[in-house]
Short mmCIF file of N, CA, C and O in Angstrom, two decimals:
data_model
loop_
_atom_site.label_atom_id
_atom_site.label_comp_id
_atom_site.label_asym_id
_atom_site.label_seq_id
_atom_site.Cartn_x
_atom_site.Cartn_y
_atom_site.Cartn_z
N ARG R 277 -22.09 -1.18 -29.89
CA ARG R 277 -21.20 -0.95 -28.78
C ARG R 277 -21.80 0.02 -27.78
O ARG R 277 -21.56 -0.09 -26.59
N GLU R 278 -22.58 0.98 -28.25
CA GLU R 278 -23.15 2.00 -27.36
C GLU R 278 -24.20 1.43 -26.40
O GLU R 278 -24.55 2.07 -25.42
N ARG R 279 -24.69 0.23 -26.65
CA ARG R 279 -25.70 -0.37 -25.78
C ARG R 279 -25.11 -1.00 -24.54
O ARG R 279 -25.83 -1.29 -23.59
N ILE R 280 -23.84 -1.26 -24.52
CA ILE R 280 -23.18 -1.87 -23.37
C ILE R 280 -22.27 -0.81 -22.75
O ILE R 280 -21.28 -0.40 -23.35
N ARG R 281 -22.65 -0.36 -21.56
CA ARG R 281 -21.95 0.75 -20.92
C ARG R 281 -21.51 0.39 -19.51
O ARG R 281 -22.21 -0.35 -18.82
N VAL R 282 -20.41 0.97 -19.10
CA VAL R 282 -19.94 0.88 -17.72
C VAL R 282 -19.72 2.30 -17.24
O VAL R 282 -19.02 3.07 -17.89
N ASN R 283 -20.35 2.66 -16.14
CA ASN R 283 -20.29 4.03 -15.60
C ASN R 283 -20.73 5.06 -16.64
O ASN R 283 -20.17 6.14 -16.74
N GLY R 284 -21.71 4.71 -17.44
CA GLY R 284 -22.28 5.63 -18.41
C GLY R 284 -21.54 5.75 -19.73
O GLY R 284 -21.99 6.45 -20.62
N LEU R 285 -20.41 5.07 -19.85
CA LEU R 285 -19.61 5.16 -21.08
C LEU R 285 -19.62 3.83 -21.81
O LEU R 285 -19.53 2.76 -21.18
N PRO R 286 -19.70 3.87 -23.14
CA PRO R 286 -19.64 2.62 -23.90
C PRO R 286 -18.32 1.89 -23.64
O PRO R 286 -17.29 2.53 -23.44
N VAL R 287 -18.37 0.57 -23.65
CA VAL R 287 -17.13 -0.19 -23.48
C VAL R 287 -16.24 0.06 -24.70
O VAL R 287 -16.72 0.44 -25.76
N SER R 288 -14.98 -0.17 -24.52
CA SER R 288 -14.03 0.08 -25.62
C SER R 288 -14.26 -0.90 -26.76
O SER R 288 -14.85 -1.97 -26.58
N LYS R 289 -13.75 -0.54 -27.91
CA LYS R 289 -13.84 -1.42 -29.08
C LYS R 289 -13.13 -2.74 -28.82
O LYS R 289 -13.57 -3.80 -29.26
N THR R 290 -12.02 -2.67 -28.10
CA THR R 290 -11.26 -3.88 -27.79
C THR R 290 -12.06 -4.83 -26.91
O THR R 290 -12.12 -6.03 -27.17
N ILE R 291 -12.67 -4.31 -25.86
CA ILE R 291 -13.48 -5.14 -24.96
C ILE R 291 -14.67 -5.71 -25.71
O ILE R 291 -15.00 -6.89 -25.57
N PHE R 292 -15.33 -4.89 -26.51
CA PHE R 292 -16.49 -5.34 -27.28
C PHE R 292 -16.10 -6.46 -28.25
O PHE R 292 -16.75 -7.51 -28.31
N ALA R 293 -15.02 -6.26 -28.99
CA ALA R 293 -14.56 -7.26 -29.97
C ALA R 293 -14.10 -8.55 -29.29
O ALA R 293 -14.39 -9.65 -29.76
N THR R 294 -13.41 -8.41 -28.18
CA THR R 294 -12.95 -9.59 -27.44
C THR R 294 -14.14 -10.42 -26.97
O THR R 294 -14.15 -11.65 -27.12
N ALA R 295 -15.13 -9.76 -26.42
CA ALA R 295 -16.33 -10.47 -25.95
C ALA R 295 -17.02 -11.17 -27.12
O ALA R 295 -17.42 -12.34 -27.01
N TYR R 296 -17.18 -10.46 -28.22
CA TYR R 296 -17.84 -11.04 -29.39
C TYR R 296 -17.14 -12.31 -29.85
O TYR R 296 -17.77 -13.35 -30.04
N TRP R 297 -15.83 -12.25 -30.05
CA TRP R 297 -15.11 -13.39 -30.60
C TRP R 297 -14.98 -14.54 -29.62
O TRP R 297 -15.02 -15.71 -30.02
N ARG R 298 -14.86 -14.25 -28.35
CA ARG R 298 -14.81 -15.35 -27.37
C ARG R 298 -16.13 -16.10 -27.34
O ARG R 298 -16.16 -17.33 -27.30
N ILE R 299 -17.23 -15.36 -27.34
CA ILE R 299 -18.55 -16.00 -27.32
C ILE R 299 -18.79 -16.74 -28.63
O ILE R 299 -19.23 -17.89 -28.64
N ARG R 300 -18.52 -16.09 -29.75
CA ARG R 300 -18.76 -16.73 -31.04
C ARG R 300 -17.93 -18.01 -31.21
O ARG R 300 -18.45 -19.03 -31.65
N ASN R 301 -16.67 -17.95 -30.86
CA ASN R 301 -15.82 -19.14 -30.97
C ASN R 301 -16.31 -20.26 -30.06
O ASN R 301 -16.29 -21.43 -30.46
N ALA R 302 -16.75 -19.93 -28.86
CA ALA R 302 -17.27 -20.95 -27.95
C ALA R 302 -18.54 -21.58 -28.52
O ALA R 302 -18.72 -22.80 -28.46
N LEU R 303 -19.42 -20.76 -29.07
CA LEU R 303 -20.67 -21.28 -29.64
C LEU R 303 -20.39 -22.15 -30.86
O LEU R 303 -21.01 -23.20 -31.04
N GLU R 304 -19.49 -21.71 -31.72
CA GLU R 304 -19.19 -22.46 -32.94
C GLU R 304 -18.47 -23.78 -32.63
O GLU R 304 -18.58 -24.74 -33.38
N SER R 305 -17.74 -23.83 -31.54
CA SER R 305 -17.01 -25.06 -31.21
C SER R 305 -17.89 -26.08 -30.48
O SER R 305 -17.49 -27.23 -30.33
N TYR R 306 -19.06 -25.65 -30.04
CA TYR R 306 -19.97 -26.56 -29.34
C TYR R 306 -20.58 -27.54 -30.34
O TYR R 306 -21.13 -27.15 -31.36
N ASP R 307 -20.48 -28.81 -30.04
CA ASP R 307 -21.00 -29.86 -30.92
C ASP R 307 -22.27 -30.44 -30.29
O ASP R 307 -22.20 -31.17 -29.30
N LYS R 308 -23.42 -30.10 -30.85
CA LYS R 308 -24.70 -30.56 -30.32
C LYS R 308 -24.84 -32.08 -30.34
O LYS R 308 -25.52 -32.65 -29.51
N SER R 309 -24.19 -32.73 -31.27
CA SER R 309 -24.35 -34.17 -31.42
C SER R 309 -23.75 -34.94 -30.23
O SER R 309 -24.10 -36.08 -29.99
N ASN R 310 -22.85 -34.30 -29.49
CA ASN R 310 -22.25 -34.95 -28.33
C ASN R 310 -22.96 -34.62 -27.03
O ASN R 310 -22.49 -35.02 -25.97
N ASP R 311 -24.04 -33.88 -27.09
CA ASP R 311 -24.76 -33.48 -25.88
C ASP R 311 -25.69 -34.61 -25.45
O ASP R 311 -26.78 -34.78 -25.98
N LYS R 312 -25.28 -35.37 -24.47
CA LYS R 312 -26.03 -36.53 -24.01
C LYS R 312 -27.25 -36.15 -23.18
O LYS R 312 -28.16 -36.95 -23.01
N ASP R 313 -27.29 -34.91 -22.66
CA ASP R 313 -28.39 -34.48 -21.80
C ASP R 313 -29.62 -34.04 -22.57
O ASP R 313 -30.68 -33.86 -21.99
N GLN R 314 -29.51 -33.81 -23.87
CA GLN R 314 -30.62 -33.33 -24.67
C GLN R 314 -31.36 -34.50 -25.32
O GLN R 314 -30.75 -35.34 -25.96
N PRO R 315 -32.69 -34.56 -25.16
CA PRO R 315 -33.45 -35.62 -25.83
C PRO R 315 -33.43 -35.43 -27.34
O PRO R 315 -33.22 -34.34 -27.85
N GLU R 316 -33.64 -36.52 -28.06
CA GLU R 316 -33.61 -36.50 -29.54
C GLU R 316 -34.60 -35.51 -30.14
O GLU R 316 -34.32 -34.85 -31.11
N ASP R 317 -35.79 -35.41 -29.56
CA ASP R 317 -36.82 -34.56 -30.14
C ASP R 317 -36.84 -33.15 -29.53
O ASP R 317 -37.83 -32.45 -29.61
N ASP R 318 -35.75 -32.73 -28.96
CA ASP R 318 -35.67 -31.43 -28.31
C ASP R 318 -35.95 -30.30 -29.30
O ASP R 318 -35.41 -30.29 -30.40
N LEU R 319 -36.77 -29.35 -28.90
CA LEU R 319 -37.12 -28.22 -29.76
C LEU R 319 -35.92 -27.32 -30.07
O LEU R 319 -35.90 -26.63 -31.08
N MET R 320 -34.93 -27.36 -29.23
CA MET R 320 -33.79 -26.47 -29.39
C MET R 320 -32.78 -26.98 -30.43
O MET R 320 -31.89 -26.24 -30.83
N LYS R 321 -32.89 -28.21 -30.87
CA LYS R 321 -31.86 -28.78 -31.74
C LYS R 321 -31.73 -28.08 -33.09
O LYS R 321 -30.67 -28.11 -33.70
N ASP R 322 -32.79 -27.42 -33.55
CA ASP R 322 -32.75 -26.77 -34.86
C ASP R 322 -32.37 -25.29 -34.80
O ASP R 322 -32.34 -24.64 -35.84
N LEU R 323 -32.07 -24.79 -33.61
CA LEU R 323 -31.68 -23.38 -33.51
C LEU R 323 -30.28 -23.19 -34.09
O LEU R 323 -29.44 -24.09 -34.02
N PRO R 324 -30.01 -22.03 -34.66
CA PRO R 324 -28.68 -21.78 -35.23
C PRO R 324 -27.62 -21.74 -34.13
O PRO R 324 -27.92 -21.46 -32.97
N VAL R 325 -26.37 -22.00 -34.50
CA VAL R 325 -25.28 -22.00 -33.54
C VAL R 325 -25.03 -20.58 -33.02
O VAL R 325 -24.86 -20.37 -31.83
N VAL R 326 -25.00 -19.61 -33.92
CA VAL R 326 -24.78 -18.22 -33.53
C VAL R 326 -26.15 -17.55 -33.38
O VAL R 326 -26.96 -17.58 -34.31
N PRO R 327 -26.42 -16.97 -32.22
CA PRO R 327 -27.73 -16.38 -31.98
C PRO R 327 -27.96 -15.10 -32.78
O PRO R 327 -27.03 -14.52 -33.34
N GLY R 328 -29.20 -14.64 -32.78
CA GLY R 328 -29.56 -13.39 -33.43
C GLY R 328 -28.99 -12.19 -32.70
O GLY R 328 -28.34 -12.31 -31.65
N TYR R 329 -29.24 -11.03 -33.24
CA TYR R 329 -28.66 -9.77 -32.76
C TYR R 329 -28.92 -9.53 -31.27
O TYR R 329 -27.99 -9.31 -30.50
N PHE R 330 -30.18 -9.56 -30.85
CA PHE R 330 -30.52 -9.23 -29.46
C PHE R 330 -29.94 -10.26 -28.50
O PHE R 330 -29.40 -9.92 -27.45
N ARG R 331 -30.01 -11.52 -28.86
CA ARG R 331 -29.47 -12.57 -27.98
C ARG R 331 -27.95 -12.46 -27.87
O ARG R 331 -27.38 -12.65 -26.80
N MET R 332 -27.30 -12.16 -28.98
CA MET R 332 -25.83 -12.02 -28.95
C MET R 332 -25.44 -10.82 -28.10
O MET R 332 -24.50 -10.91 -27.29
N LEU R 333 -26.13 -9.71 -28.25
CA LEU R 333 -25.82 -8.54 -27.43
C LEU R 333 -26.04 -8.83 -25.95
O LEU R 333 -25.28 -8.36 -25.10
N THR R 334 -27.09 -9.58 -25.63
CA THR R 334 -27.35 -9.94 -24.25
C THR R 334 -26.22 -10.80 -23.70
O THR R 334 -25.72 -10.56 -22.60
N LEU R 335 -25.82 -11.81 -24.46
CA LEU R 335 -24.69 -12.65 -24.04
C LEU R 335 -23.42 -11.82 -23.85
O LEU R 335 -22.69 -11.98 -22.86
N MET R 336 -23.17 -10.92 -24.79
CA MET R 336 -21.98 -10.09 -24.71
C MET R 336 -22.01 -9.19 -23.49
O MET R 336 -21.01 -9.03 -22.78
N ALA R 337 -23.16 -8.58 -23.23
CA ALA R 337 -23.29 -7.69 -22.07
C ALA R 337 -23.04 -8.45 -20.78
O ALA R 337 -22.27 -8.01 -19.92
N LEU R 338 -23.66 -9.62 -20.64
CA LEU R 338 -23.47 -10.40 -19.43
C LEU R 338 -22.02 -10.87 -19.29
O LEU R 338 -21.47 -10.88 -18.19
N TYR R 339 -21.41 -11.26 -20.40
CA TYR R 339 -20.00 -11.66 -20.37
C TYR R 339 -19.12 -10.48 -19.94
O TYR R 339 -18.25 -10.63 -19.07
N ILE R 340 -19.33 -9.33 -20.56
CA ILE R 340 -18.52 -8.15 -20.24
C ILE R 340 -18.71 -7.75 -18.78
O ILE R 340 -17.74 -7.51 -18.06
N PHE R 341 -19.96 -7.70 -18.32
CA PHE R 341 -20.21 -7.28 -16.94
C PHE R 341 -19.61 -8.25 -15.94
O PHE R 341 -19.13 -7.84 -14.89
N SER R 342 -19.61 -9.53 -16.25
CA SER R 342 -19.07 -10.51 -15.30
C SER R 342 -17.55 -10.57 -15.33
O SER R 342 -16.93 -11.05 -14.39
N ASN R 343 -16.93 -10.07 -16.39
CA ASN R 343 -15.47 -10.12 -16.53
C ASN R 343 -14.79 -8.77 -16.48
O ASN R 343 -13.57 -8.69 -16.61
N TYR R 344 -15.56 -7.70 -16.32
CA TYR R 344 -14.99 -6.36 -16.34
C TYR R 344 -14.11 -6.16 -15.11
O TYR R 344 -14.52 -6.44 -13.99
N GLN R 345 -12.89 -5.67 -15.31
CA GLN R 345 -11.93 -5.59 -14.21
C GLN R 345 -11.90 -4.24 -13.50
O GLN R 345 -11.92 -4.18 -12.29
N SER R 346 -11.82 -3.15 -14.27
CA SER R 346 -11.63 -1.87 -13.62
C SER R 346 -12.47 -0.79 -14.28
O SER R 346 -12.24 -0.49 -15.45
N PRO R 347 -13.43 -0.23 -13.61
CA PRO R 347 -13.91 -0.61 -12.29
C PRO R 347 -14.79 -1.85 -12.39
O PRO R 347 -15.38 -2.12 -13.43
N SER R 348 -14.89 -2.58 -11.29
CA SER R 348 -15.76 -3.76 -11.30
C SER R 348 -17.22 -3.30 -11.33
O SER R 348 -17.55 -2.20 -10.92
N VAL R 349 -18.08 -4.15 -11.84
CA VAL R 349 -19.49 -3.81 -11.98
C VAL R 349 -20.26 -4.35 -10.79
O VAL R 349 -20.23 -5.55 -10.51
N ASP R 350 -20.92 -3.45 -10.05
CA ASP R 350 -21.70 -3.84 -8.87
C ASP R 350 -23.18 -4.02 -9.18
O ASP R 350 -23.84 -4.85 -8.59
N VAL R 351 -23.70 -3.20 -10.10
CA VAL R 351 -25.12 -3.20 -10.43
C VAL R 351 -25.27 -3.19 -11.94
O VAL R 351 -24.55 -2.48 -12.64
N ILE R 352 -26.21 -3.98 -12.45
CA ILE R 352 -26.49 -4.02 -13.88
C ILE R 352 -27.92 -3.58 -14.11
O ILE R 352 -28.84 -4.07 -13.45
N ILE R 353 -28.12 -2.65 -15.02
CA ILE R 353 -29.46 -2.29 -15.48
C ILE R 353 -29.59 -2.90 -16.87
O ILE R 353 -28.91 -2.51 -17.79
N LEU R 354 -30.47 -3.90 -16.97
CA LEU R 354 -30.58 -4.67 -18.20
C LEU R 354 -31.96 -4.48 -18.80
O LEU R 354 -32.97 -4.73 -18.17
N GLU R 355 -31.97 -4.00 -20.05
CA GLU R 355 -33.23 -3.85 -20.78
C GLU R 355 -33.73 -5.23 -21.16
O GLU R 355 -33.00 -6.04 -21.71
N VAL R 356 -34.98 -5.49 -20.82
CA VAL R 356 -35.53 -6.80 -21.15
C VAL R 356 -36.19 -6.76 -22.51
O VAL R 356 -36.52 -5.71 -23.04
N GLY R 357 -36.37 -7.93 -23.08
CA GLY R 357 -36.98 -8.04 -24.40
C GLY R 357 -38.48 -8.11 -24.30
O GLY R 357 -39.10 -7.57 -23.39
N MET R 358 -39.07 -8.82 -25.24
CA MET R 358 -40.52 -8.91 -25.34
C MET R 358 -41.11 -9.93 -24.38
O MET R 358 -42.30 -10.00 -24.21
N GLY R 359 -40.28 -10.75 -23.77
CA GLY R 359 -40.78 -11.80 -22.88
C GLY R 359 -41.06 -13.06 -23.67
O GLY R 359 -40.91 -13.12 -24.87
N GLY R 360 -41.44 -14.08 -22.95
CA GLY R 360 -41.79 -15.32 -23.63
C GLY R 360 -40.68 -16.35 -23.53
O GLY R 360 -39.58 -16.09 -23.03
N ARG R 361 -40.96 -17.51 -24.02
CA ARG R 361 -40.09 -18.66 -23.88
C ARG R 361 -38.69 -18.47 -24.48
O ARG R 361 -37.70 -18.91 -23.93
N TYR R 362 -38.59 -17.83 -25.60
CA TYR R 362 -37.31 -17.71 -26.28
C TYR R 362 -36.63 -16.36 -26.12
O TYR R 362 -35.67 -16.06 -26.80
N ASP R 363 -37.12 -15.54 -25.20
CA ASP R 363 -36.51 -14.23 -24.97
C ASP R 363 -35.15 -14.42 -24.29
O ASP R 363 -35.02 -15.21 -23.35
N ALA R 364 -34.15 -13.71 -24.74
CA ALA R 364 -32.79 -13.85 -24.21
C ALA R 364 -32.70 -13.45 -22.75
O ALA R 364 -31.81 -13.91 -22.04
N THR R 365 -33.57 -12.58 -22.29
CA THR R 365 -33.49 -12.10 -20.90
C THR R 365 -34.41 -12.88 -19.97
O THR R 365 -34.48 -12.58 -18.79
N ASN R 366 -35.11 -13.86 -20.47
CA ASN R 366 -36.05 -14.63 -19.65
C ASN R 366 -35.33 -15.59 -18.76
O ASN R 366 -34.42 -16.24 -19.05
#
């Protein structure tokens, strides 16, 4: 929770938990087998439904920053990962 801050303060436990469960439920409800846009041999098909720690935190941070009501977020300082094809911040 301390990694996601607004105005220098960590977001509340409620905001953090809400973001986590909304994202997780959306990811778990996604059915890859119905995705007509993905080719059969797509490299992404074997990835887990729920992402790893860094990717989940990145998703949560972006979700929170885009939905934060008071005060609204004007600027985001986002720590990037190691880079590369599968980096969450790429």
